Coordinates of C-alpha atoms in Angstrom, one line a residue:
X1 CA 3.2 -99.4 16.3
X2 CA 1.1 -97.6 13.2
X3 CA -0.2 -94.7 14.1
X4 CA -4.4 -93.5 12.7
X5 CA -4.8 -90.0 12.3
X6 CA -8.1 -90.2 14.8
X7 CA -5.4 -92.0 17.4
X8 CA -2.6 -88.3 16.9
X9 CA -2.9 -85.7 19.2
X10 CA -1.4 -83.2 16.3
X11 CA -0.8 -80.0 17.4
X12 CA 1.4 -81.9 20.4
X13 CA 3.0 -83.7 17.9
X14 CA 4.1 -80.8 15.4
X15 CA 4.9 -78.9 18.6
X16 CA 7.5 -82.2 20.2
X17 CA 8.9 -82.3 16.0
X18 CA 10.2 -78.3 16.7
X19 CA 11.0 -78.9 20.1
X20 CA 13.2 -81.8 19.5
X21 CA 14.8 -79.6 16.2
X22 CA 15.0 -76.9 18.4
X23 CA 16.9 -78.9 20.7
X24 CA 19.3 -80.4 17.8
X25 CA 19.9 -77.4 16.7
X26 CA 21.1 -75.2 19.8
X27 CA 22.9 -78.2 20.4
X28 CA 24.7 -78.0 16.7
X29 CA 23.7 -81.7 16.6
X30 CA 22.7 -82.5 12.6
X31 CA 23.2 -86.3 13.0
X32 CA 20.2 -85.9 15.5
X33 CA 17.7 -83.0 14.0
X34 CA 18.3 -85.3 10.4
X35 CA 16.8 -88.4 12.4
X36 CA 13.8 -86.4 12.6
X37 CA 14.2 -86.8 8.6
X38 CA 12.3 -89.4 7.0
X39 CA 15.4 -91.0 4.3
X40 CA 14.0 -89.9 0.9
X41 CA 12.5 -86.4 3.0
X42 CA 12.7 -83.1 0.7
X43 CA 13.0 -79.5 2.3
X44 CA 12.8 -76.6 0.7
X45 CA 15.3 -73.4 2.1
X46 CA 14.5 -69.3 0.8
X47 CA 17.2 -67.5 2.2
X48 CA 16.3 -69.0 5.8
X49 CA 19.1 -71.4 6.8
X50 CA 21.1 -70.8 2.4
X51 CA 21.1 -67.1 2.0
X52 CA 19.9 -69.1 -1.4
X53 CA 17.0 -71.2 -3.7
X54 CA 18.6 -74.8 -2.3
X55 CA 16.6 -77.8 -2.9
X56 CA 17.8 -81.0 -0.3
X57 CA 17.0 -84.3 -1.3
X58 CA 16.6 -87.1 1.1
X59 CA 18.1 -87.8 5.2
X60 CA 21.9 -87.4 4.1
X61 CA 21.3 -84.0 1.8
X62 CA 20.0 -82.6 4.6
X63 CA 22.4 -82.8 7.5
X64 CA 25.2 -81.9 5.1
X65 CA 23.3 -78.6 4.3
X66 CA 22.8 -78.2 8.4
X67 CA 26.3 -78.9 8.8
X68 CA 27.1 -75.6 6.1
X69 CA 25.1 -73.6 7.6
X70 CA 23.9 -74.3 11.4
X71 CA 27.1 -72.0 12.7
X72 CA 26.7 -68.7 10.9
X73 CA 22.8 -68.9 10.7
X74 CA 22.6 -69.9 14.5
X75 CA 18.5 -71.1 14.0
X76 CA 16.1 -71.5 16.3
X77 CA 13.8 -71.8 18.5
X78 CA 11.0 -73.1 16.6
X79 CA 7.4 -73.3 17.2
X80 CA 4.3 -73.3 15.9
X81 CA 2.7 -69.7 14.2
X82 CA 0.6 -68.0 16.3
X83 CA -0.1 -66.0 13.4
X84 CA -1.5 -69.2 10.8
X85 CA -4.0 -71.5 10.7
X86 CA -3.7 -74.3 13.8
X87 CA -2.1 -77.4 12.6
X88 CA -4.1 -80.3 10.2
X89 CA -4.0 -83.6 9.1
X90 CA -4.2 -82.8 5.1
X91 CA -3.3 -83.9 1.6
X92 CA -0.5 -82.5 -0.6
X93 CA 1.2 -84.1 -3.3
X94 CA -1.1 -87.4 -3.1
X95 CA 0.5 -87.7 0.3
X96 CA -1.5 -87.7 3.8
X97 CA 0.3 -85.4 6.3
X98 CA 0.2 -83.7 9.5
X99 CA 0.5 -79.9 7.8
X100 CA 2.0 -77.1 9.9
X101 CA 3.1 -73.5 9.9
X102 CA 5.8 -72.5 12.5
X103 CA 7.6 -69.9 13.4
X104 CA 11.2 -69.0 14.2
X105 CA 14.8 -66.7 14.0
X106 CA 18.5 -67.5 12.8
X107 CA 21.0 -64.7 13.6
X108 CA 19.9 -62.3 11.3
X109 CA 15.6 -62.0 10.8
X110 CA 12.5 -63.9 11.7
X111 CA 11.6 -66.5 9.3
X112 CA 8.3 -68.5 8.0
X113 CA 8.4 -72.2 7.1
X114 CA 5.9 -75.3 6.4
X115 CA 6.4 -78.5 8.1
X116 CA 4.4 -82.2 6.9
X117 CA 4.7 -84.9 9.3
X118 CA 3.5 -88.7 8.3
X119 CA 4.7 -91.8 10.2
X120 CA 8.3 -93.4 9.7
X121 CA 6.2 -97.3 8.2
X122 CA 10.0 -98.4 9.6
X123 CA 9.3 -98.2 13.0
X124 CA 5.8 -95.9 13.4
X125 CA 7.1 -92.4 14.8
X126 CA 6.3 -88.9 12.9
X127 CA 8.7 -88.1 11.3
X128 CA 9.1 -85.3 8.5
X129 CA 8.5 -85.9 5.2
X130 CA 8.7 -82.3 3.9
X131 CA 10.0 -79.0 5.5
X132 CA 10.2 -76.0 3.9
X133 CA 12.1 -72.6 5.7
X134 CA 12.4 -68.7 4.2
X135 CA 13.4 -65.5 5.2
X136 CA 11.1 -62.8 6.1
X137 CA 11.6 -60.1 7.5
X138 CA 15.4 -58.7 8.3
X139 CA 16.1 -57.6 12.5
X140 CA 16.2 -54.0 12.8
X141 CA 15.6 -53.8 8.7
X142 CA 11.9 -54.5 8.4
X143 CA 9.7 -53.3 6.0
X144 CA 7.5 -49.9 6.7
X145 CA 4.2 -50.9 6.0
X146 CA 1.6 -50.8 9.0
X147 CA 2.6 -49.7 13.1
X148 CA 6.0 -48.8 11.2
X149 CA 4.5 -46.9 8.1
X150 CA 6.4 -43.3 7.9
X151 CA 4.4 -39.9 9.8
X152 CA 4.7 -38.6 6.4
X153 CA 5.6 -35.0 5.1
X154 CA 6.6 -31.9 7.2
X155 CA 3.2 -29.9 7.7
X156 CA 3.3 -27.5 4.6
X157 CA 1.7 -24.6 7.3
X158 CA 5.5 -23.9 7.5
X159 CA 6.7 -21.7 5.5
X160 CA 8.9 -23.3 3.1
X161 CA 8.3 -26.5 3.2
X162 CA 7.8 -28.6 0.9
X163 CA 4.7 -30.8 0.9
X164 CA 3.9 -34.3 -1.1
X165 CA 3.4 -33.2 -4.7
X166 CA 6.8 -31.4 -4.4
X167 CA 8.8 -34.3 -2.4
X168 CA 7.1 -36.7 -5.4
X169 CA 8.3 -34.6 -8.0
X170 CA 11.9 -34.6 -6.5
X171 CA 11.6 -38.2 -5.7
X172 CA 11.1 -38.6 -9.5
X173 CA 13.6 -36.7 -11.4
X174 CA 17.2 -38.2 -9.7
X175 CA 18.3 -34.4 -10.2
X176 CA 20.9 -35.2 -7.1
X177 CA 21.3 -38.6 -7.1
X178 CA 20.8 -42.0 -8.9
X179 CA 19.1 -44.5 -7.6
X180 CA 20.3 -47.8 -5.8
X181 CA 18.1 -50.4 -7.8
X182 CA 17.3 -49.6 -11.7
X183 CA 14.4 -51.9 -12.3
X184 CA 14.2 -52.3 -16.1
X185 CA 10.7 -52.9 -17.1
X186 CA 6.9 -51.6 -15.4
X187 CA 5.2 -54.2 -15.9
X188 CA 4.2 -56.6 -12.7
X189 CA 7.3 -57.6 -11.7
X190 CA 9.4 -54.9 -11.9
X191 CA 5.9 -52.6 -10.6
X192 CA 6.1 -55.5 -7.3
X193 CA 9.9 -55.0 -7.6
X194 CA 10.2 -51.0 -6.6
X195 CA 7.4 -51.5 -3.7
X196 CA 9.3 -53.8 -2.1
X197 CA 12.2 -52.2 -2.4
X198 CA 10.6 -48.6 -1.6
X199 CA 8.7 -50.6 1.6
X200 CA 12.9 -51.1 2.8
X201 CA 13.2 -47.8 2.1
X202 CA 15.5 -48.4 -0.9
X203 CA 16.0 -45.7 -3.4
X204 CA 14.7 -47.6 -6.8
X205 CA 14.0 -45.9 -10.3
X206 CA 12.2 -47.6 -12.8
X207 CA 12.4 -47.8 -16.7
X208 CA 10.0 -48.8 -19.1
X209 CA 9.9 -47.8 -23.4
X210 CA 6.7 -47.7 -23.1
X211 CA 4.8 -44.3 -23.3
X212 CA 2.5 -45.4 -20.5
X213 CA 2.9 -48.0 -17.2
X214 CA 0.9 -51.2 -18.1
X215 CA 0.8 -50.4 -21.5
X216 CA 3.0 -54.0 -22.4
X217 CA -0.5 -55.5 -21.8
X218 CA -2.1 -52.5 -23.1
X219 CA -0.6 -52.8 -26.8
X220 CA -1.3 -56.7 -26.6
X221 CA -4.5 -58.2 -28.8
X222 CA -7.3 -56.3 -28.4
X223 CA -9.2 -59.3 -27.1
X224 CA -6.5 -60.9 -24.6
X225 CA -7.9 -61.7 -21.2
X226 CA -5.6 -63.3 -18.1
X227 CA -6.2 -67.0 -18.4
X228 CA -5.4 -67.1 -13.8
X229 CA -8.1 -66.4 -12.0
X230 CA -8.3 -63.0 -9.3
X231 CA -8.1 -64.1 -6.4
X232 CA -4.3 -65.7 -7.4
X233 CA -3.3 -62.6 -8.7
X234 CA -3.2 -59.7 -6.4
X235 CA 0.2 -57.4 -5.8
X236 CA 1.8 -56.6 -3.2
X237 CA 0.3 -54.9 -0.1
X238 CA -2.5 -53.4 -2.3
X239 CA -5.2 -56.7 -3.2
X240 CA -7.6 -56.2 -6.2
X241 CA -11.2 -54.9 -5.5
X242 CA -13.6 -57.7 -4.8
X243 CA -15.8 -57.1 -7.4
X244 CA -12.8 -57.6 -10.4
X245 CA -14.4 -60.6 -12.8
X246 CA -12.6 -64.1 -12.3
X247 CA -11.2 -63.1 -15.7
X248 CA -9.3 -60.1 -16.2
X249 CA -9.1 -58.5 -19.3
X250 CA -5.4 -56.8 -20.2
X251 CA -6.9 -53.4 -20.2
X252 CA -7.9 -53.1 -17.4
X253 CA -5.2 -54.3 -15.9
X254 CA -3.3 -52.0 -17.7
X255 CA -5.2 -49.5 -16.4
X256 CA -4.8 -51.0 -12.3
X257 CA -1.1 -50.9 -13.1
X258 CA -0.8 -46.7 -13.5
X259 CA -3.0 -47.0 -10.6
X260 CA -1.1 -49.3 -8.4
X261 CA 1.8 -47.6 -9.6
X262 CA 0.4 -44.0 -8.4
X263 CA -0.2 -45.7 -5.5
X264 CA 3.0 -47.5 -4.1
X265 CA 4.6 -43.8 -4.7
X266 CA 7.3 -45.3 -6.9
X267 CA 9.7 -43.8 -9.3
X268 CA 8.9 -44.8 -12.5
X269 CA 10.3 -43.0 -16.0
X270 CA 8.8 -43.7 -18.7
X271 CA 9.4 -43.3 -22.7
X272 CA 12.5 -44.8 -21.3
X273 CA 14.6 -46.8 -23.2
X274 CA 17.7 -48.7 -21.8
X275 CA 20.9 -48.4 -24.4
X276 CA 23.9 -50.2 -22.4
X277 CA 25.0 -51.0 -18.9
X278 CA 28.5 -52.5 -17.9
X279 CA 29.9 -52.9 -14.1
X280 CA 32.6 -51.0 -12.2
X281 CA 34.7 -53.6 -10.6
X282 CA 36.5 -50.8 -8.5
X283 CA 33.5 -48.7 -7.2
X284 CA 31.0 -51.4 -7.6
X285 CA 28.3 -49.8 -9.5
X286 CA 26.7 -50.4 -12.4
X287 CA 27.1 -47.1 -15.1
X288 CA 24.2 -47.6 -17.5
X289 CA 22.3 -44.7 -19.6
X290 CA 19.4 -43.9 -20.8
X291 CA 17.7 -42.6 -24.1
X292 CA 14.8 -40.4 -22.6
X293 CA 12.0 -39.4 -24.2
X294 CA 12.8 -36.2 -25.5
X295 CA 16.4 -38.4 -26.3
X296 CA 18.5 -37.3 -24.6
X297 CA 21.2 -39.7 -22.1
X298 CA 21.3 -40.1 -19.3
X299 CA 23.7 -41.9 -17.0
X300 CA 22.7 -44.2 -13.5
X301 CA 24.9 -45.8 -11.5
X302 CA 23.3 -48.1 -9.4
X303 CA 24.6 -50.6 -7.2
X304 CA 21.6 -52.8 -8.4
X305 CA 19.9 -53.5 -11.0
X306 CA 17.2 -55.8 -11.5
X307 CA 15.6 -56.4 -14.9
X308 CA 12.2 -57.5 -15.2
X309 CA 11.0 -57.5 -18.2
X310 CA 8.9 -61.0 -18.5
X311 CA 10.2 -63.9 -20.5
X312 CA 12.0 -62.0 -22.8
X313 CA 11.8 -59.0 -25.4
X314 CA 13.3 -60.1 -27.5
X315 CA 11.1 -62.6 -30.4
X316 CA 12.0 -65.4 -31.4
X317 CA 11.6 -65.6 -35.3
X318 CA 12.7 -69.7 -36.2
X319 CA 14.7 -70.9 -39.5
X320 CA 12.0 -71.3 -42.2
X321 CA 12.3 -72.4 -45.4
X322 CA 11.6 -69.6 -47.8
X323 CA 9.5 -67.3 -44.6
X324 CA 11.8 -64.3 -47.5
X325 CA 10.1 -65.2 -50.2
X326 CA 6.3 -65.1 -49.0
X327 CA 4.5 -62.4 -50.6
X328 CA 1.8 -61.3 -47.5
X329 CA 2.5 -60.2 -44.5
X330 CA 4.3 -62.0 -42.3
X331 CA 4.5 -60.6 -37.9
X332 CA 5.6 -61.9 -34.8
X333 CA 2.5 -62.4 -32.0
X334 CA 4.0 -59.7 -30.3
X335 CA 2.7 -57.5 -32.9
X336 CA -0.5 -58.6 -33.6
X337 CA -3.8 -56.1 -32.1
X338 CA -6.7 -57.1 -34.3
X339 CA -8.3 -59.8 -37.0
X340 CA -9.8 -57.2 -38.5
X341 CA -8.3 -56.3 -41.7
X342 CA -8.1 -59.7 -42.3
X343 CA -11.9 -61.1 -42.5
X344 CA -12.6 -62.2 -45.4
X345 CA -8.8 -63.6 -46.3
X346 CA -6.6 -66.1 -45.8
X347 CA -4.2 -66.2 -42.1
X348 CA -2.4 -68.9 -40.7
X349 CA -0.7 -68.7 -37.4
X350 CA 2.4 -70.4 -37.7
X351 CA 2.7 -71.9 -33.5
X352 CA 0.6 -73.7 -31.2
X353 CA 0.8 -72.8 -27.7
X354 CA -1.9 -69.9 -25.7
X355 CA -0.5 -66.8 -27.8
X356 CA -0.8 -68.9 -31.1
X357 CA -4.9 -70.5 -30.1
X358 CA -5.7 -67.1 -28.4
X359 CA -4.7 -65.4 -32.4
X360 CA -6.3 -67.4 -34.3
X361 CA -9.5 -67.7 -31.4
X362 CA -9.1 -64.1 -32.9
X363 CA -9.1 -64.0 -36.7
X364 CA -11.3 -66.6 -36.9
X365 CA -14.3 -64.0 -34.7
X366 CA -13.3 -61.8 -37.2
X367 CA -14.1 -63.0 -40.0
X368 CA -10.7 -64.2 -41.4
X369 CA -9.9 -68.7 -42.7
X370 CA -7.0 -69.0 -40.3
X371 CA -5.2 -72.5 -39.0
X372 CA -2.4 -73.6 -36.8
X373 CA 0.7 -74.7 -38.4
X374 CA 1.7 -76.6 -35.6
X375 CA 5.4 -77.7 -35.4
X376 CA 5.1 -80.2 -31.6
X377 CA 2.8 -81.7 -30.1
X378 CA 0.8 -79.3 -27.3
X379 CA -0.5 -80.2 -24.1
X380 CA -3.9 -78.5 -24.0
X381 CA -6.3 -78.6 -21.2
X382 CA -10.2 -76.4 -20.4
X383 CA -9.8 -73.3 -18.6
X384 CA -10.9 -74.2 -15.5
X385 CA -8.4 -77.4 -15.0
X386 CA -5.6 -75.6 -16.1
X387 CA -6.6 -73.3 -12.5
X388 CA -6.5 -76.3 -10.4
X389 CA -3.1 -76.2 -9.3
X390 CA -4.2 -73.4 -7.4
X391 CA -7.2 -74.5 -6.1
X392 CA -5.5 -73.7 -2.9
X393 CA -6.8 -70.1 -3.2
X394 CA -10.5 -71.0 -3.3
X395 CA -9.9 -72.8 0.4
X396 CA -10.8 -69.7 2.2
X397 CA -7.8 -69.8 3.2
X398 CA -6.0 -65.8 3.8
X399 CA -3.6 -65.4 0.9
X400 CA -0.1 -65.0 3.0
X401 CA -0.6 -68.8 3.9
X402 CA -1.2 -70.1 0.5
X403 CA 1.8 -68.4 -1.4
X404 CA 3.4 -70.0 1.9
X405 CA 2.0 -73.2 1.4
X406 CA 2.7 -72.9 -2.9
X407 CA 5.7 -72.7 -2.6
X408 CA 6.6 -74.7 0.6
X409 CA 7.2 -78.2 -2.0
X410 CA 10.7 -79.7 -2.7
X411 CA 10.7 -80.3 -5.8
X412 CA 10.8 -84.4 -5.5
X413 CA 7.3 -83.4 -3.9
X414 CA 6.2 -80.3 -5.9
X415 CA 6.4 -83.1 -9.7
X416 CA 4.1 -85.8 -8.4
X417 CA 1.8 -83.0 -7.4
X418 CA 1.8 -81.5 -10.4
X419 CA 1.4 -84.5 -12.4
X420 CA -1.4 -86.0 -10.3
X421 CA -3.0 -82.9 -11.2
X422 CA -2.3 -83.6 -14.8
X423 CA -3.8 -87.2 -14.5
X424 CA -7.1 -85.4 -12.4
X425 CA -7.2 -82.8 -15.0
X426 CA -7.3 -85.5 -18.4
X427 CA -10.1 -87.4 -16.6
X428 CA -12.2 -84.4 -16.1
X429 CA -10.5 -83.3 -19.7
X430 CA -11.6 -86.2 -21.9
X431 CA -14.3 -86.1 -23.3
X432 CA -12.8 -82.1 -24.9
X433 CA -9.1 -84.9 -25.5
X434 CA -10.5 -87.1 -27.5
X435 CA -12.8 -85.3 -30.2
X436 CA -9.3 -83.2 -30.5
X437 CA -7.3 -86.5 -31.3
X438 CA -10.2 -86.7 -33.6
X439 CA -8.4 -83.7 -36.2
X440 CA -4.8 -82.9 -36.6
X441 CA -3.9 -81.5 -33.5
X442 CA -1.2 -83.7 -32.2
X443 CA -1.6 -83.9 -28.2
X444 CA 1.6 -84.0 -26.0
X445 CA 1.6 -86.0 -22.5
X446 CA 5.2 -87.0 -22.3
X447 CA 6.5 -89.9 -20.3
X448 CA 5.6 -88.7 -17.1
X449 CA 2.8 -85.8 -16.9
X450 CA 3.5 -82.9 -14.7
X451 CA 1.0 -81.4 -16.8
X452 CA 1.7 -77.7 -17.9
X453 CA 3.0 -75.9 -14.9
X454 CA 6.5 -77.9 -15.2
X455 CA 6.6 -77.0 -19.2
X456 CA 6.1 -73.4 -18.2
X457 CA 9.3 -73.4 -15.8
X458 CA 11.2 -75.1 -18.1
X459 CA 10.5 -73.3 -21.2
X460 CA 7.9 -70.9 -20.7
X461 CA 5.3 -72.6 -23.3
X462 CA 4.2 -75.4 -25.0
X463 CA 0.8 -75.4 -23.8
X464 CA -2.0 -74.0 -23.7
X465 CA -6.1 -73.7 -21.4
X466 CA -9.2 -74.0 -23.8
X467 CA -11.0 -71.2 -23.7
X468 CA -12.4 -71.8 -27.2
X469 CA -9.8 -72.1 -29.6
X470 CA -10.0 -75.7 -29.2
X471 CA -13.4 -76.1 -30.1
X472 CA -12.6 -73.8 -33.5
X473 CA -9.7 -76.7 -34.2
X474 CA -12.7 -79.6 -33.6
X475 CA -15.1 -78.2 -35.2
X476 CA -13.0 -77.5 -38.2
X477 CA -13.8 -73.8 -38.1
X478 CA -10.1 -73.6 -37.3
X479 CA -7.8 -75.9 -39.4
X480 CA -4.1 -77.1 -38.8
X481 CA -1.5 -77.8 -41.0
X482 CA 1.3 -80.6 -39.7
X483 CA 4.7 -78.4 -40.5
X484 CA 5.4 -82.2 -40.9
X485 CA 3.9 -81.8 -44.4
X486 CA 4.8 -78.3 -45.6
X487 CA 8.0 -78.6 -47.8
X488 CA 8.8 -74.6 -47.8
X489 CA 6.8 -71.0 -47.8
X490 CA 6.4 -69.9 -51.2
X491 CA 4.9 -66.3 -52.5
X492 CA 1.7 -67.1 -52.6
X493 CA 1.5 -69.8 -48.8
X494 CA 3.0 -73.4 -47.9
X495 CA 4.0 -75.5 -50.0
X496 CA 3.0 -79.1 -49.0
X497 CA 5.2 -81.9 -50.0
X498 CA 2.2 -83.3 -51.6
X499 CA 2.5 -80.1 -54.4
X500 CA -0.3 -79.1 -52.5
X501 CA -0.4 -74.6 -52.0
X502 CA -2.2 -73.3 -48.4
X503 CA -3.0 -69.9 -49.4
X504 CA -2.7 -67.1 -46.9
X505 CA -2.0 -63.6 -46.9
X506 CA -1.2 -63.0 -43.1
X507 CA 1.6 -65.1 -41.9
X508 CA 1.8 -65.1 -37.2
X509 CA 4.4 -65.9 -35.9
X510 CA 3.0 -67.2 -32.4
X511 CA 7.0 -68.9 -31.7
X512 CA 7.9 -67.7 -28.4
X513 CA 10.6 -64.7 -27.6
X514 CA 14.7 -65.7 -26.5
X515 CA 16.0 -65.9 -23.3
X516 CA 16.5 -63.6 -20.2
X517 CA 19.7 -64.3 -21.1
X518 CA 20.2 -63.4 -24.8
X519 CA 18.4 -59.3 -23.5
X520 CA 21.6 -58.8 -20.9
X521 CA 24.0 -60.4 -24.0
X522 CA 21.6 -57.3 -25.8
X523 CA 22.3 -54.5 -23.4
X524 CA 25.4 -55.5 -21.0
X525 CA 27.8 -57.2 -23.6
X526 CA 28.4 -61.4 -24.4
X527 CA 31.6 -62.0 -21.3
X528 CA 28.6 -60.6 -19.4
X529 CA 25.6 -62.9 -20.4
X530 CA 28.4 -65.7 -20.5
X531 CA 29.0 -65.8 -17.1
X532 CA 25.6 -65.3 -15.6
X533 CA 24.3 -68.3 -18.2
X534 CA 21.1 -69.6 -19.0
X535 CA 18.2 -67.9 -16.9
X536 CA 14.8 -69.8 -16.3
X537 CA 14.9 -73.8 -16.4
X538 CA 15.4 -75.8 -13.5
X539 CA 18.6 -76.5 -11.8
X540 CA 20.1 -79.3 -9.8
X541 CA 18.1 -78.6 -6.9
X542 CA 15.2 -77.8 -9.1
X543 CA 15.2 -74.6 -8.8
X544 CA 14.7 -72.5 -11.1
X545 CA 18.5 -70.9 -12.7
X546 CA 18.9 -67.4 -12.1
X547 CA 16.2 -65.8 -10.7
X548 CA 15.2 -63.8 -8.1
X549 CA 18.4 -64.6 -6.7
X550 CA 22.0 -64.1 -6.5
X551 CA 23.7 -64.3 -9.4
X552 CA 27.3 -64.7 -10.9
X553 CA 27.4 -61.8 -12.4
X554 CA 27.3 -58.4 -9.1
X555 CA 24.8 -56.3 -8.5
X556 CA 23.0 -58.1 -11.2
X557 CA 19.3 -59.7 -10.7
X558 CA 16.4 -60.7 -12.6
X559 CA 12.3 -61.6 -11.6
X560 CA 9.7 -63.4 -14.1
X561 CA 6.7 -64.9 -13.7
X562 CA 2.6 -64.7 -12.9
X563 CA 1.8 -62.0 -11.7
X564 CA 1.8 -64.5 -7.8
X565 CA 5.2 -65.6 -9.0
X566 CA 6.1 -61.1 -8.7
X567 CA 3.9 -61.0 -5.7
X568 CA 5.7 -63.7 -4.0
X569 CA 9.3 -63.8 -4.7
X570 CA 9.5 -60.2 -5.1
X571 CA 10.4 -60.4 -1.2
X572 CA 13.0 -62.4 -1.0
X573 CA 14.4 -60.6 -3.8
X574 CA 14.0 -57.3 -2.4
X575 CA 15.4 -59.1 0.9
X576 CA 18.5 -59.9 -0.8
X577 CA 19.2 -56.5 -2.0
X578 CA 18.4 -55.2 1.4
X579 CA 20.8 -57.9 3.4
X580 CA 24.0 -56.5 -0.2
X581 CA 23.0 -52.7 1.7
X582 CA 24.0 -53.5 4.9
X583 CA 26.5 -55.5 4.5
X584 CA 25.5 -59.3 5.8
X585 CA 25.8 -61.1 2.0
X586 CA 28.0 -60.0 -1.0
X587 CA 25.8 -59.1 -3.7
X588 CA 27.6 -62.4 -6.0
X589 CA 26.5 -65.3 -6.5
X590 CA 28.6 -67.9 -3.5
X591 CA 31.0 -70.2 -6.0
X592 CA 29.7 -73.4 -4.2
X593 CA 26.5 -72.2 -6.3
X594 CA 27.4 -71.5 -9.1
X595 CA 27.2 -74.0 -12.4
X596 CA 25.5 -76.2 -10.9
X597 CA 23.6 -78.9 -13.8
X598 CA 20.6 -78.8 -15.1
X599 CA 17.7 -81.5 -14.3
X600 CA 16.7 -83.8 -16.8
X601 CA 13.9 -82.2 -18.9
X602 CA 11.9 -85.2 -18.0
X603 CA 11.1 -86.6 -15.4
X604 CA 10.3 -90.1 -13.1
X605 CA 7.8 -90.0 -11.2
X606 CA 7.7 -92.1 -7.9

């Protein structure tokens, strides 16, 4: 029979499903387990069943994955999580369902998950619409936090004993040892990674070519402010102070990162550049050369290397006809600091993503006559609407619960959620978008619009949250030039196809960065870069390629993303490295997961 929400005993229904699933797992009866799911259900597993990031679409795929996993991982029993909120009806991705946090164990660790149940239209029984399962901690190798925190250094009253400062100095020097893990990059990704590894007792060294921790933010353009709200952006273990502004300036964040590294006792060598590296198959470790600030070369032999360099530090400069002839100054947006020297002068910014808009807005504020050059249509939404996907963090739930919910949707449901969010954002932004459509600026919503998040996950850009530049475009205070109308770059600026010349003394290339695969190619060579394949973008199961998980190259890992992504996924990467160190898994990606095909660039939304 059909079940109405007020007629369903929520906790009893969830408990009954979990008990039935537990019983099926205990018997190894994957057919019975699969029958507890809707035919088009989705399951996302992060390490708990598969030691991988894996998405399953539909009952048949779920059954197959269970058959491949249950005997090895021995999951269960499944029970409501007493440390999380009680089950309740809610709406996710446009679908009403009972949502419940649950906990379970496997042969190696303690796990958590999120279950969503809804009535099967064929018989009215409550079956799983979505399931997520995640490894939370390894049994016997838990984080050294809370009640497990270390006691501290030996009593300094003992003659000859080292105090804390002595121990920290020796730890950072690495005079008598190699680190187990070498992390490249001391931004939010590298520091989150090192903090997680540190609480698991793994000796980790972070190297960064900048002079100070936080310089990756400190040295960016003068007016930069985060576009994500403060509620979303805590790093592991140490939330931002409660009086911090909603939108954090880049210098404030830079100083926080420096403080965070000190507070979390992260071993870091600044002014240190990664020179080259290779993996020694016989010894099963890396041989890496780094150049210190004094010019000396140090060879390190870590078992793991983690690239934590953001999207990429290598600027992408497209081939532009006539660029070499430009008589003015050309710079990449990564070099841009301030528009003050360009007051009263003409400037052009190539690129209409976030960096392009921000640079153009800063140039205008400094008195420059500036125009954007648009090469392809761009997704635009207001800053407020851009935060819609993070609304869960404003609903009063603890951050750990929000993190679990944010990562709990399987791919198809995630696409649907993004689509609905984008439609709602467009409705609220209708006036802004109508005004932009009256300018030369071209908007991009795609046939199956999935908003800015999908663009970010596919290619790391292609969108803009309006913090004022769109208004300047509408008011014709910032111009727009379509690249399709440009014949070539000339010494004076742009020569258009109608023979006009758009003059400029400055050309800023807001054209993004090369992929992390190309960074690996530069630092580790073609063989390793070709072996790992693309980094970022979706694989066939809806997971990001080579990100936060084992790669086809032993001991090579990648972490990147927003502060929230670094907080969430650093846990999973650290758990995998710990599992390698205690012999539970190998440090290379198993062959069955390698070379998975990519998902299509566009997604049909049901």
